[in-house]
Coordinates of C-alpha atoms (C1' of nucleotides) in Angstrom, one line a residue:
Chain A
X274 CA -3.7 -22.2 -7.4
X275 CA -2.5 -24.6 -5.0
X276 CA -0.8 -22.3 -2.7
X277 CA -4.2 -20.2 -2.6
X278 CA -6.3 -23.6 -1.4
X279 CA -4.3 -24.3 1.0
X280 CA -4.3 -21.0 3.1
X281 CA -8.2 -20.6 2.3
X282 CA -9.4 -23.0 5.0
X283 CA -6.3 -22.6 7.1
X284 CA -4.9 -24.5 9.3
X285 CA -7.6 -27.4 8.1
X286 CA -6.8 -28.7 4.4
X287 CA -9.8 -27.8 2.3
X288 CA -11.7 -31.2 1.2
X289 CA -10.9 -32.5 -2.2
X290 CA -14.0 -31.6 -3.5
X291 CA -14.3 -28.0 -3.1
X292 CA -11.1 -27.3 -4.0
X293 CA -12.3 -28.7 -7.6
X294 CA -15.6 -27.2 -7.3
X295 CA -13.1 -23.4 -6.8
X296 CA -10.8 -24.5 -9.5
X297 CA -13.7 -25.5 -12.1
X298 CA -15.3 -21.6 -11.0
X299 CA -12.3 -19.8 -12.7
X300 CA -13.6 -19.0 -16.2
X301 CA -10.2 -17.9 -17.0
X302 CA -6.7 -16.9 -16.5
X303 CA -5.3 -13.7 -16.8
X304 CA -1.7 -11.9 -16.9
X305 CA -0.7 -8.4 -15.9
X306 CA 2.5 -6.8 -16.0
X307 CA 3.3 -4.2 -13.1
X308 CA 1.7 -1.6 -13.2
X309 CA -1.4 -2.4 -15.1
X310 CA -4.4 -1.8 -13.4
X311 CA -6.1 -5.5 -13.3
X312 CA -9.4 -3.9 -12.0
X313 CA -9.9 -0.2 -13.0
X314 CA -11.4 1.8 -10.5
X315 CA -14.8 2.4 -10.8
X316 CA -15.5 0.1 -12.9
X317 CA -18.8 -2.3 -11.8
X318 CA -17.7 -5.7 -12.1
X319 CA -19.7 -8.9 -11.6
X320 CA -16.6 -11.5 -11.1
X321 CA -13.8 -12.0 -8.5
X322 CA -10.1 -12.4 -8.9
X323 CA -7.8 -14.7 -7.0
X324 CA -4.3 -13.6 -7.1
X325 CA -2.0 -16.9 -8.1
X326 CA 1.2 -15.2 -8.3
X327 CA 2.7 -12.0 -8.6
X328 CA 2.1 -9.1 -5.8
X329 CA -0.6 -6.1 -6.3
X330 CA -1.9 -4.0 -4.3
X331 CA -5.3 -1.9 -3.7
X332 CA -5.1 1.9 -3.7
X333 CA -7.2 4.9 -4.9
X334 CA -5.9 8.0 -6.0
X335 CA -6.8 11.6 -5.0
X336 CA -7.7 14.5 -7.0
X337 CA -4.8 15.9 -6.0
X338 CA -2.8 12.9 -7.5
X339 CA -1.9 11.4 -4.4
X340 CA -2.7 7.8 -3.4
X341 CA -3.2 6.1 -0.6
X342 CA -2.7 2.3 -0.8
X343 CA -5.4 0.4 0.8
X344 CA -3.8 -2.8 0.9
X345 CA -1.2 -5.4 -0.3
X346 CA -2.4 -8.5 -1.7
X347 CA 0.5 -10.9 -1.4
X348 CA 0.5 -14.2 -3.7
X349 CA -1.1 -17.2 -3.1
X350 CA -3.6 -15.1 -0.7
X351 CA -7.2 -15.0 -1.7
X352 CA -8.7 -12.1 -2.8
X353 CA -11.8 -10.2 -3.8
X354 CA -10.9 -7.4 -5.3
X355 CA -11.4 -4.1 -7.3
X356 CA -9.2 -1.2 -7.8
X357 CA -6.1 -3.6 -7.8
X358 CA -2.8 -2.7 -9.8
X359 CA 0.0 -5.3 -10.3
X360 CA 3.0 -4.6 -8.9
X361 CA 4.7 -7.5 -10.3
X362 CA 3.5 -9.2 -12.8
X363 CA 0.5 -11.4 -11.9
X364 CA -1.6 -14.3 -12.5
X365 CA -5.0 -13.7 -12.0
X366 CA -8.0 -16.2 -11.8
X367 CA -11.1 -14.9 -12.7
X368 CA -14.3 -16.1 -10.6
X369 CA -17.7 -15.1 -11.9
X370 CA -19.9 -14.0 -9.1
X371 CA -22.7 -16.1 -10.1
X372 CA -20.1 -19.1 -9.7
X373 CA -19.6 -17.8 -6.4
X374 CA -23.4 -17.7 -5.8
X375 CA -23.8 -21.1 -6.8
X376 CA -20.8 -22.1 -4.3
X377 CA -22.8 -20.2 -1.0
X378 CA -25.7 -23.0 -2.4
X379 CA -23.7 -26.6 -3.3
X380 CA -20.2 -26.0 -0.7
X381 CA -21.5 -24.3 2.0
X382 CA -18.2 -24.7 4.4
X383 CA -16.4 -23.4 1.2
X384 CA -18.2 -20.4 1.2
X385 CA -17.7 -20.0 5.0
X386 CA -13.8 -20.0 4.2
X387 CA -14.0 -17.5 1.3
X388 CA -16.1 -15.4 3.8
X389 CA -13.9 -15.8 6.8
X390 CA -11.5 -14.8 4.5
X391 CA -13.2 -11.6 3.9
X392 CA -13.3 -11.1 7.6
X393 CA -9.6 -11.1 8.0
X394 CA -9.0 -8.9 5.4
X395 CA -11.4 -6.8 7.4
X396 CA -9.2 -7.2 10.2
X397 CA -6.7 -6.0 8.9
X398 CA -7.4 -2.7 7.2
X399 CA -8.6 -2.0 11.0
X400 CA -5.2 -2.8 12.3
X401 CA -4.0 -0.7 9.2
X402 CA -6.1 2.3 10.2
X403 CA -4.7 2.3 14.0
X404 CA -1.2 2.2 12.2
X405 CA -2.1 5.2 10.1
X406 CA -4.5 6.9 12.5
X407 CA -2.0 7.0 15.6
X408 CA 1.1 5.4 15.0
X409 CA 5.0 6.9 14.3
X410 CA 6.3 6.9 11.2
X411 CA 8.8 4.7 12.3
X412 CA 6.0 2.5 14.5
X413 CA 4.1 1.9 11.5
X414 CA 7.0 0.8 9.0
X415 CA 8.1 -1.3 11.9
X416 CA 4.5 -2.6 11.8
X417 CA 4.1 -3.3 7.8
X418 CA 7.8 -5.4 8.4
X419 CA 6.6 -7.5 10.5
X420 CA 2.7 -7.9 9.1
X421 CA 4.5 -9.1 5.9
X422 CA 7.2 -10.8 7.8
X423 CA 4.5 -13.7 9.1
X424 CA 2.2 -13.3 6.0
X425 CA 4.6 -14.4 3.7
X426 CA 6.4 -16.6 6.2
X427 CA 3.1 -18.8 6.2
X428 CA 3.4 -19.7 2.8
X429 CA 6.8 -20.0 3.2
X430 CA 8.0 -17.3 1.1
X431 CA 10.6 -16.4 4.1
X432 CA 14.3 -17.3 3.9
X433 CA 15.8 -16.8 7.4
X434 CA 14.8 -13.5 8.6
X435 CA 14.3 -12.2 4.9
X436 CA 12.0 -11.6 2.5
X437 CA 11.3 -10.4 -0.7
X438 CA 9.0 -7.4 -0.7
X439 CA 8.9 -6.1 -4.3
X440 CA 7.7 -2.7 -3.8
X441 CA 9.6 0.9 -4.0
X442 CA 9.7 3.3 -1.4
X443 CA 7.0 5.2 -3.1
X444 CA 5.0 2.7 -2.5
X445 CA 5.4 1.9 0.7
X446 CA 4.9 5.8 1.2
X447 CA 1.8 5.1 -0.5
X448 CA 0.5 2.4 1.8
X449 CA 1.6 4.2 5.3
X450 CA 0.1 7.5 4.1
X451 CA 3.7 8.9 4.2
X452 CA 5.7 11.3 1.8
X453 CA 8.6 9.6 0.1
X454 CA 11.0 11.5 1.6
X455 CA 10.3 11.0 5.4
X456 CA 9.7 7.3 4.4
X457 CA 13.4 7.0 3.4
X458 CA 14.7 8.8 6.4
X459 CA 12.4 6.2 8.7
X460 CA 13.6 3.3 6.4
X461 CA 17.4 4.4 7.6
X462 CA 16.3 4.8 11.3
X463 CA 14.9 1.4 11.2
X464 CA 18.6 0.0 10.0
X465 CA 20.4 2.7 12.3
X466 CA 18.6 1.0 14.8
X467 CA 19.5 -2.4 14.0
X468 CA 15.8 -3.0 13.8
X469 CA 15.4 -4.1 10.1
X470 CA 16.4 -3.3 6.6
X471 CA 14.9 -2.8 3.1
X472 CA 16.9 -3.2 0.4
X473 CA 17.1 -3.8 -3.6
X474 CA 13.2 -4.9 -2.7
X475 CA 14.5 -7.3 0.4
X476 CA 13.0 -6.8 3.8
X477 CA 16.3 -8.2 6.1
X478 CA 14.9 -8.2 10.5
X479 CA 17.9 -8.1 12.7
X480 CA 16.0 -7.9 15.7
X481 CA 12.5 -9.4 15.8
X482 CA 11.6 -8.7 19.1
X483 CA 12.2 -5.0 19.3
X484 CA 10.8 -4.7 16.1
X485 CA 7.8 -5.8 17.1
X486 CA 8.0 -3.9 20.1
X487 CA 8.8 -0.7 18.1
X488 CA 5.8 -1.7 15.8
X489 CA 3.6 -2.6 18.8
X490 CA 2.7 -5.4 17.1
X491 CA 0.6 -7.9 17.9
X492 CA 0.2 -10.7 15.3
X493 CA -3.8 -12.1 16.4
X494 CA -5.3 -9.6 14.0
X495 CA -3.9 -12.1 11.5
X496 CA -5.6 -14.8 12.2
X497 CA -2.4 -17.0 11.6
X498 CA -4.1 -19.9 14.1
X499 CA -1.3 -20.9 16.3
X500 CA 1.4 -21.1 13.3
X501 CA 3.1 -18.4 13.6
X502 CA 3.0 -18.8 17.3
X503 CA 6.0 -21.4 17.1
X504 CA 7.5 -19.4 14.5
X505 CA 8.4 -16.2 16.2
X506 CA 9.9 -16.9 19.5
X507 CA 12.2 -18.6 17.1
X508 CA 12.7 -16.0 15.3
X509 CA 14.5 -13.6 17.7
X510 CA 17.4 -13.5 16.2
X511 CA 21.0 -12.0 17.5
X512 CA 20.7 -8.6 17.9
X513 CA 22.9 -6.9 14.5
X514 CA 24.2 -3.7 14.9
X515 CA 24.7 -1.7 11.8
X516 CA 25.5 1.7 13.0
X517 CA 26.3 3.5 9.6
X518 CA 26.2 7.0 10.9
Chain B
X51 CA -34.8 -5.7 14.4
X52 CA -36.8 -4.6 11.7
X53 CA -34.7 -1.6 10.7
X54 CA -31.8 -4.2 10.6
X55 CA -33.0 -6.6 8.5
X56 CA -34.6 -3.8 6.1
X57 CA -31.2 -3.2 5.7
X58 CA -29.5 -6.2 5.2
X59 CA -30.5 -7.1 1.3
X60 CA -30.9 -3.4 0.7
X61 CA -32.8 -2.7 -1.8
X62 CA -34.5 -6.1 -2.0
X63 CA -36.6 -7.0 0.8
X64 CA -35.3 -9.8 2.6
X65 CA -37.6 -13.1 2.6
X66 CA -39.8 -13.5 5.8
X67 CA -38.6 -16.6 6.2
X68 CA -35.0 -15.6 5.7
X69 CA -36.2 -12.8 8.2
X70 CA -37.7 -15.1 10.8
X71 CA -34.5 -17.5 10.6
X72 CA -32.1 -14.8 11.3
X73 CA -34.9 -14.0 14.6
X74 CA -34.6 -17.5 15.9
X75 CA -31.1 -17.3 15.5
X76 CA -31.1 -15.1 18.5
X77 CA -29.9 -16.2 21.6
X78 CA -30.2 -13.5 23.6
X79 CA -30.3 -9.8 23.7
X80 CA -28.2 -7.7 25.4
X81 CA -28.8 -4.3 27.0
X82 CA -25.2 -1.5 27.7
X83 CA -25.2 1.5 28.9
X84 CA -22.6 4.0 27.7
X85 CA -19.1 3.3 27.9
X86 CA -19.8 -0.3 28.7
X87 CA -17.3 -2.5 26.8
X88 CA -19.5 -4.7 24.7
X89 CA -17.6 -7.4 23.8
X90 CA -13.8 -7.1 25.4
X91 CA -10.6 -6.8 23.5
X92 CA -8.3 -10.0 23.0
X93 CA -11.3 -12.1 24.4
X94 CA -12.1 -14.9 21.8
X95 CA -15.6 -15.0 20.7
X96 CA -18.4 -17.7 19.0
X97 CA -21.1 -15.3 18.4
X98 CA -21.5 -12.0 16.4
X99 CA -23.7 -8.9 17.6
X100 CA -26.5 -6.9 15.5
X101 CA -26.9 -3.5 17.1
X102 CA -30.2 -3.2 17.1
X103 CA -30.5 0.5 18.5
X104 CA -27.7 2.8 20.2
X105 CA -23.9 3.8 18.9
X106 CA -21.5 1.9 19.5
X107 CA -17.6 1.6 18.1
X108 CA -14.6 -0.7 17.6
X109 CA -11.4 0.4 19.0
X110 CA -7.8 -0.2 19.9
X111 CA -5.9 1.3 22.7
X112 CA -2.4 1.8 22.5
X113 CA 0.1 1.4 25.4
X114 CA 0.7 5.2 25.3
X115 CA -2.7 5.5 26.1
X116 CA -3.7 6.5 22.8
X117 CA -7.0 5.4 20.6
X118 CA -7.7 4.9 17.3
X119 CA -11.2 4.1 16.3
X120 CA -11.9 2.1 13.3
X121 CA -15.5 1.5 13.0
X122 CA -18.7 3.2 13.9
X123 CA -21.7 1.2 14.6
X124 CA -24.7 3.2 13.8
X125 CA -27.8 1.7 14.7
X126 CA -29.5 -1.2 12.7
X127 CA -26.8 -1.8 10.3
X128 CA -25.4 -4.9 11.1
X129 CA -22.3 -6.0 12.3
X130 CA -20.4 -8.7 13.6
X131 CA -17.9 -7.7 16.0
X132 CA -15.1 -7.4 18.4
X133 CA -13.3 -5.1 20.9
X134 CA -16.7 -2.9 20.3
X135 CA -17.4 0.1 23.3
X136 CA -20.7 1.2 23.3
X137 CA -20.9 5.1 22.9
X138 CA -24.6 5.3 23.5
X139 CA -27.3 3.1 25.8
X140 CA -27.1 0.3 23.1
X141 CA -29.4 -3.1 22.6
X142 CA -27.6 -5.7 21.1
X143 CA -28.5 -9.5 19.6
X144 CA -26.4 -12.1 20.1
X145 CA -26.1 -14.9 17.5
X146 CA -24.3 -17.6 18.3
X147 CA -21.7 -18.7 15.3
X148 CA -23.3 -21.9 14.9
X149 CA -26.2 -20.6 14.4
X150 CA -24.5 -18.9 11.5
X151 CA -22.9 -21.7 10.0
X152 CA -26.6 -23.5 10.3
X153 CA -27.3 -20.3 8.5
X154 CA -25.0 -20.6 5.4
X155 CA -25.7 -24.1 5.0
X156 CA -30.0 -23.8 4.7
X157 CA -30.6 -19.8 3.9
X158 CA -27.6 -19.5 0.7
X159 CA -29.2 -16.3 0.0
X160 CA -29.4 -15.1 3.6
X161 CA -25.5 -16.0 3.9
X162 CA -24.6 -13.7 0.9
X163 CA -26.1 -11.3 2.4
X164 CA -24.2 -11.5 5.6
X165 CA -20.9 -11.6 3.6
X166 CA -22.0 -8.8 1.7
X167 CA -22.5 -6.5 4.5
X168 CA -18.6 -7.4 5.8
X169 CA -17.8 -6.5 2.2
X170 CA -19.4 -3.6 2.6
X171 CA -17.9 -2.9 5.6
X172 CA -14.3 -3.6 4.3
X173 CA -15.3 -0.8 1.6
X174 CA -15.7 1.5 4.2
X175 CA -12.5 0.4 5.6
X176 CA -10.8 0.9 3.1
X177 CA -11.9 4.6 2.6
X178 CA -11.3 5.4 6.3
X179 CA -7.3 4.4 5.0
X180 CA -7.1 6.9 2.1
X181 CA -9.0 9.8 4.7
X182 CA -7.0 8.8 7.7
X183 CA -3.5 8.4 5.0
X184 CA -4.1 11.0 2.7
X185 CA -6.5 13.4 3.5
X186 CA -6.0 17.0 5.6
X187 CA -7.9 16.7 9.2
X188 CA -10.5 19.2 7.3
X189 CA -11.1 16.4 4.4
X190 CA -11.3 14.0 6.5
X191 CA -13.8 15.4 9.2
X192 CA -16.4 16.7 6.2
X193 CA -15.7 12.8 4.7
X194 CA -17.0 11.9 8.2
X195 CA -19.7 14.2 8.4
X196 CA -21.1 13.3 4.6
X197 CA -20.7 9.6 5.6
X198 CA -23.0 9.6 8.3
X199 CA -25.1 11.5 6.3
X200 CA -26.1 9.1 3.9
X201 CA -25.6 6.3 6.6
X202 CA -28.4 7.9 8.5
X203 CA -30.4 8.9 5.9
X204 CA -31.1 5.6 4.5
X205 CA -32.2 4.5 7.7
X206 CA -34.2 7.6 8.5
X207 CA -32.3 9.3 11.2
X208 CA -32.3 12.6 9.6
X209 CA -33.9 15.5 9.6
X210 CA -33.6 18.2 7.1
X211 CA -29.6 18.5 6.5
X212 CA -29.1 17.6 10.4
X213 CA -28.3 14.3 12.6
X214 CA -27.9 13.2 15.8
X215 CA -24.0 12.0 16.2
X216 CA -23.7 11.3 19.5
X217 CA -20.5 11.3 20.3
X218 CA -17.7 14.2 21.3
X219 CA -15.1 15.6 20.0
X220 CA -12.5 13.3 21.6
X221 CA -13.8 10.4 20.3
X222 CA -14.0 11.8 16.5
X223 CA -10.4 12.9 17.1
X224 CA -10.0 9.0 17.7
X225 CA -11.9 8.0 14.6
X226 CA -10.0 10.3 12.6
X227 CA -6.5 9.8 13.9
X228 CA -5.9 13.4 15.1
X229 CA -5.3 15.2 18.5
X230 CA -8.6 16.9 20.2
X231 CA -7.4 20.2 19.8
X232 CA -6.9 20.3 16.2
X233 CA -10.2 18.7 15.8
X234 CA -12.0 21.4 18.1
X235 CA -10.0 24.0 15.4
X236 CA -10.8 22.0 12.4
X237 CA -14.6 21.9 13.4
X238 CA -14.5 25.4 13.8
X239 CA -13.0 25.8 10.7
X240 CA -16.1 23.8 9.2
X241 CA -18.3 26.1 10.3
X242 CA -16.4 29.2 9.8
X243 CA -16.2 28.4 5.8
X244 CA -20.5 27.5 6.4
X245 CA -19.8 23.9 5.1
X246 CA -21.3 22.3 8.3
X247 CA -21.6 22.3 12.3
X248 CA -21.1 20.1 15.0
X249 CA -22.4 20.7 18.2
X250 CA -24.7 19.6 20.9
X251 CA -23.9 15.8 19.5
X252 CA -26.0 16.8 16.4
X253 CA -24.1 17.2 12.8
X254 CA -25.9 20.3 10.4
X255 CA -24.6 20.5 6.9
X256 CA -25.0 23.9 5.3
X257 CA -24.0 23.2 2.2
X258 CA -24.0 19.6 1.4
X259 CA -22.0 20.2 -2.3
X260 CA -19.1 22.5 -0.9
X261 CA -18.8 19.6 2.1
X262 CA -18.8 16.7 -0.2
X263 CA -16.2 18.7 -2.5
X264 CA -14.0 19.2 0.2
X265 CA -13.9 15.7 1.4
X266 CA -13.3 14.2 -1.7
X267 CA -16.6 12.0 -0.9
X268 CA -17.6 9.9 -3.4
X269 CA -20.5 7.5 -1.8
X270 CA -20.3 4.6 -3.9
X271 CA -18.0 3.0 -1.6
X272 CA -21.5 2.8 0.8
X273 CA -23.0 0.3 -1.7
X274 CA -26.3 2.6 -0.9
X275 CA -27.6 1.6 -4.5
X276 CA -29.2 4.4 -5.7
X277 CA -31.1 5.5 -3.1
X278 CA -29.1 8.5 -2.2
X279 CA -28.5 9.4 -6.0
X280 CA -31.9 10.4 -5.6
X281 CA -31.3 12.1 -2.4
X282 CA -28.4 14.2 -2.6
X283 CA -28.8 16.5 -5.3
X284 CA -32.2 17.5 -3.8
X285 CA -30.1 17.8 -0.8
X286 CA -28.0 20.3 -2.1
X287 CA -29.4 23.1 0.4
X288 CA -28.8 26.7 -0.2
X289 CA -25.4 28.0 1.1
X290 CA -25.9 29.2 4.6
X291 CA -23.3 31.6 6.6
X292 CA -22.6 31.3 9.4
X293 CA -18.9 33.6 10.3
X294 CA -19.3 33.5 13.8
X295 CA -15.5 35.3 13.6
Chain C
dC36 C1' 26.6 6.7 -22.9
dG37 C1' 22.1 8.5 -21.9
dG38 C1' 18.0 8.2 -19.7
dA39 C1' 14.6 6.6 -16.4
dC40 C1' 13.7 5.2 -12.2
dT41 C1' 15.0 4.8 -7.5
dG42 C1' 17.3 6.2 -3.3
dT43 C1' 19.6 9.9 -0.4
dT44 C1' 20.4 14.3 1.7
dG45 C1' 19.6 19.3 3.2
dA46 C1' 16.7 23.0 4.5
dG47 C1' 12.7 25.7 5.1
dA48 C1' 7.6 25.4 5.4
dA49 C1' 3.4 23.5 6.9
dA50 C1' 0.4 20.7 9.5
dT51 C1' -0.4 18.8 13.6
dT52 C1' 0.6 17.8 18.5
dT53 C1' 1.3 18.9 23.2
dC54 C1' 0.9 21.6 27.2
dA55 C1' -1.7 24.6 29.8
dA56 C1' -5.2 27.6 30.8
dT57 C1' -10.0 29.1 30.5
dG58 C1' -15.0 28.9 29.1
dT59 C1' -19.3 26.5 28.7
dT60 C1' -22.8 23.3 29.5
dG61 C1' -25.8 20.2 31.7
dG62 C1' -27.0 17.8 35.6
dT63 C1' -27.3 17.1 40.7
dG64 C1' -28.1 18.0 45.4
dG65 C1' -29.1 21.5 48.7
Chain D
dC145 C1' -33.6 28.3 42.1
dC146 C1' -28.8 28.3 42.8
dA147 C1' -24.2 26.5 43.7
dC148 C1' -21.3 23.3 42.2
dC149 C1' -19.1 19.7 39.8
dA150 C1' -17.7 17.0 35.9
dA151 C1' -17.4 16.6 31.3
dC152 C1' -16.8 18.9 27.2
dA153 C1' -15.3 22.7 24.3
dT154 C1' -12.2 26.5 23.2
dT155 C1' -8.1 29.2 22.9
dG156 C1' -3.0 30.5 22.9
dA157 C1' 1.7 29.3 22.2
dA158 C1' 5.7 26.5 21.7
dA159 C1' 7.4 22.0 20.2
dT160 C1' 7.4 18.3 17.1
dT161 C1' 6.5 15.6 13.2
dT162 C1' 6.0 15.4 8.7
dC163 C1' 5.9 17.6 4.1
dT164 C1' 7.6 20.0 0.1
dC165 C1' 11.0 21.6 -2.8
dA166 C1' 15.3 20.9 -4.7
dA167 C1' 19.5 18.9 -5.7
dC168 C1' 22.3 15.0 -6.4
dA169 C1' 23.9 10.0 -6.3
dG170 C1' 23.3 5.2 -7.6
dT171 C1' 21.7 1.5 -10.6
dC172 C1' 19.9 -0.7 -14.3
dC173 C1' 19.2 -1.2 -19.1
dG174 C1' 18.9 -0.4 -24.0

DNA sequence: CGGACTGTTGAGAAATTTCAATGTTGGTGG
DNA sequence: CCACCAACATTGAAATTTCTCAACAGTCCG
């Protein structure tokens, strides 16, 4: 839970008291292996889940079986949510509604942060639909590497230019609207180019800045505060060249 | 203002004192004329806008020049917002951000509401993602076509199985992430299969149960309630044709 | 070792884009 | 009222991206 109180109010610690008053709200804990569906679709529900660990994702499924993933929800990041499946297993903490309702009335500035949160998620499913709506297949892989690159390296789940990103190429098919095919041909342009790799579930950048470049990326939309501003410049790390072909 | 703030607690009423607090909270109203940008991309903001009549949209330009819309704006739901272009002659509040926070800390209820609407609006978000990621330009143009439909018709901007949509073709290539031309073809192909028509800025369905069927449109993701339960059957109009070819 | 899942490759098919030309429409000034 | 202009819509055809189908390789695990 910690990790989760900490990002909610962002760069500002959230006061002592409301992070009780959230923690006292869960009415329980739950765990989900991957691939269970921790909020069935279409399914009314009158609580709200805070992911603690573990990495799911949104999606909805089409008629004709195919699914487009709406978003990742990576640990420790809040989250209101419904149509979620684990893609690791996960810990969930269950918030009631009406303990949220009683939050918008006793912790006001806590109920700003939850819904500034919901605003940034906002913001980024628009950034997601310019990725999908006009963006290369390359461009927008390029874009989801680095999205994840400074989401995760916030709450410090980076190592060096790494990161663990435990989804399959399906998936991220899934979440870039592309088919599974073209999505492993874009995967090896991306490490032809000595942009980035994704391996065994590890996200490797050899060359931040054109990465970004190739994603046109541009890293407000996450409402990261200055953070990741220090981070990045940083980051450029040696061009690596790993022409395989 | 009226038509926004019947909206806002939809279907409740919202308090008159709730009402008249979100009316002081006004600074200042705004007036733009088409194409005007109303509030500028990349430019930090500490107010929000309710669109009180007009069409406006959120956008993103590319450096190749390209667009991608990601939100319509359809007049009196509310909306806070950023990098928005009007598309019509629009009249726009402005409400500071303090006043907002003043907001969530003596109207509770009034607060929820707000956050519920960006919920809302993160809904429709994420449908845009599985249309613009999943869907054939067909699907996704009749999803279009029966979302407005119900957007407008629980404002009362219908009439019979038409609406006014006033924008062109270009700029519902941008929403839906596809080139002009194969939106001019996939229009024509909407009205060739007598499913619906767009022309003169004005949206016709002809057959509101073949549209929805083809677009996969399932409205719950509007959070109408039930208000259009009641609507669309009786809106099921009999199949006209229309083979121009 | 077999099986399931994941990743990789080839090749033809389909959807969509781009380029380029032509029609249409609505408004404006003469 | 007409001529004209600009914006918008439409059409054809080739180019490109992406998809689908199908086969095969690699890895993990019981």
């Amino acid at each position: 839970m910690q990790r989760f109180l900490e990002r909610l109010a962002w760069p500002d610690p959230l006061p002592e008291g409301e992070q009780n008053r959230l923690i006292k709200s869960v009415s329980q804990t739950v765990l989900f292996n991957a691939g269970d569906e921790i909020v069935p679709a279409e399914t009314p529900v009158d609580f709200s889940s805070i992911i603690l660990d573990g990495f799911c994702c949104r999606q909805q499924v089409l008629k004709t079986g195919s699914r487009q993933i709406t978003a990742f929800h990576v640990p420790m990041l809040k989250t209101l949510l419904d149509s979620a499946v684990a893609l690791t297993a996960c810990r969930v903490a269950i918030v009631p509604h009406e303990r949220l309702r009683e939050i918008t009335i006793v912790q006001p500035h806590l109920a700003r942060m939850l819904w500034k949160s919901t605003l940034i998620d906002a913001s980024v499913y628009r950034q997601w639909l310019v990725c999908l709506g006009r963006q290369s297949a390359l461009s927008r892989l390029a874009h989801l590497f680095c999205e994840f690159y400074l989401r995760l390296e916030v709450v410090g789940l980076t190592k060096q230019m790494s990161y663990p990103l435990p989804v399959t190429q399906s998936d991220l098919s899934d979440a870039m609207g592309l088919s599974l095919v073209h999505t492993n041909r874009t995967c090896a342009q991306l490490r032809q180019k000595g942009l980035a790799t994704f391996a065994q579930r590890t996200v490797t950048i050899h060359d931040w800045e054109r990465l970004q470049e190739a994603a046109e990326f541009e890293p407000e939309y996450l409402h990261l505060g200055n953070h990741h501003l220090k981070l990045c410049p940083q980051a450029q790390i040696r061009p690596a060249l790993h022409h395989s072909t």
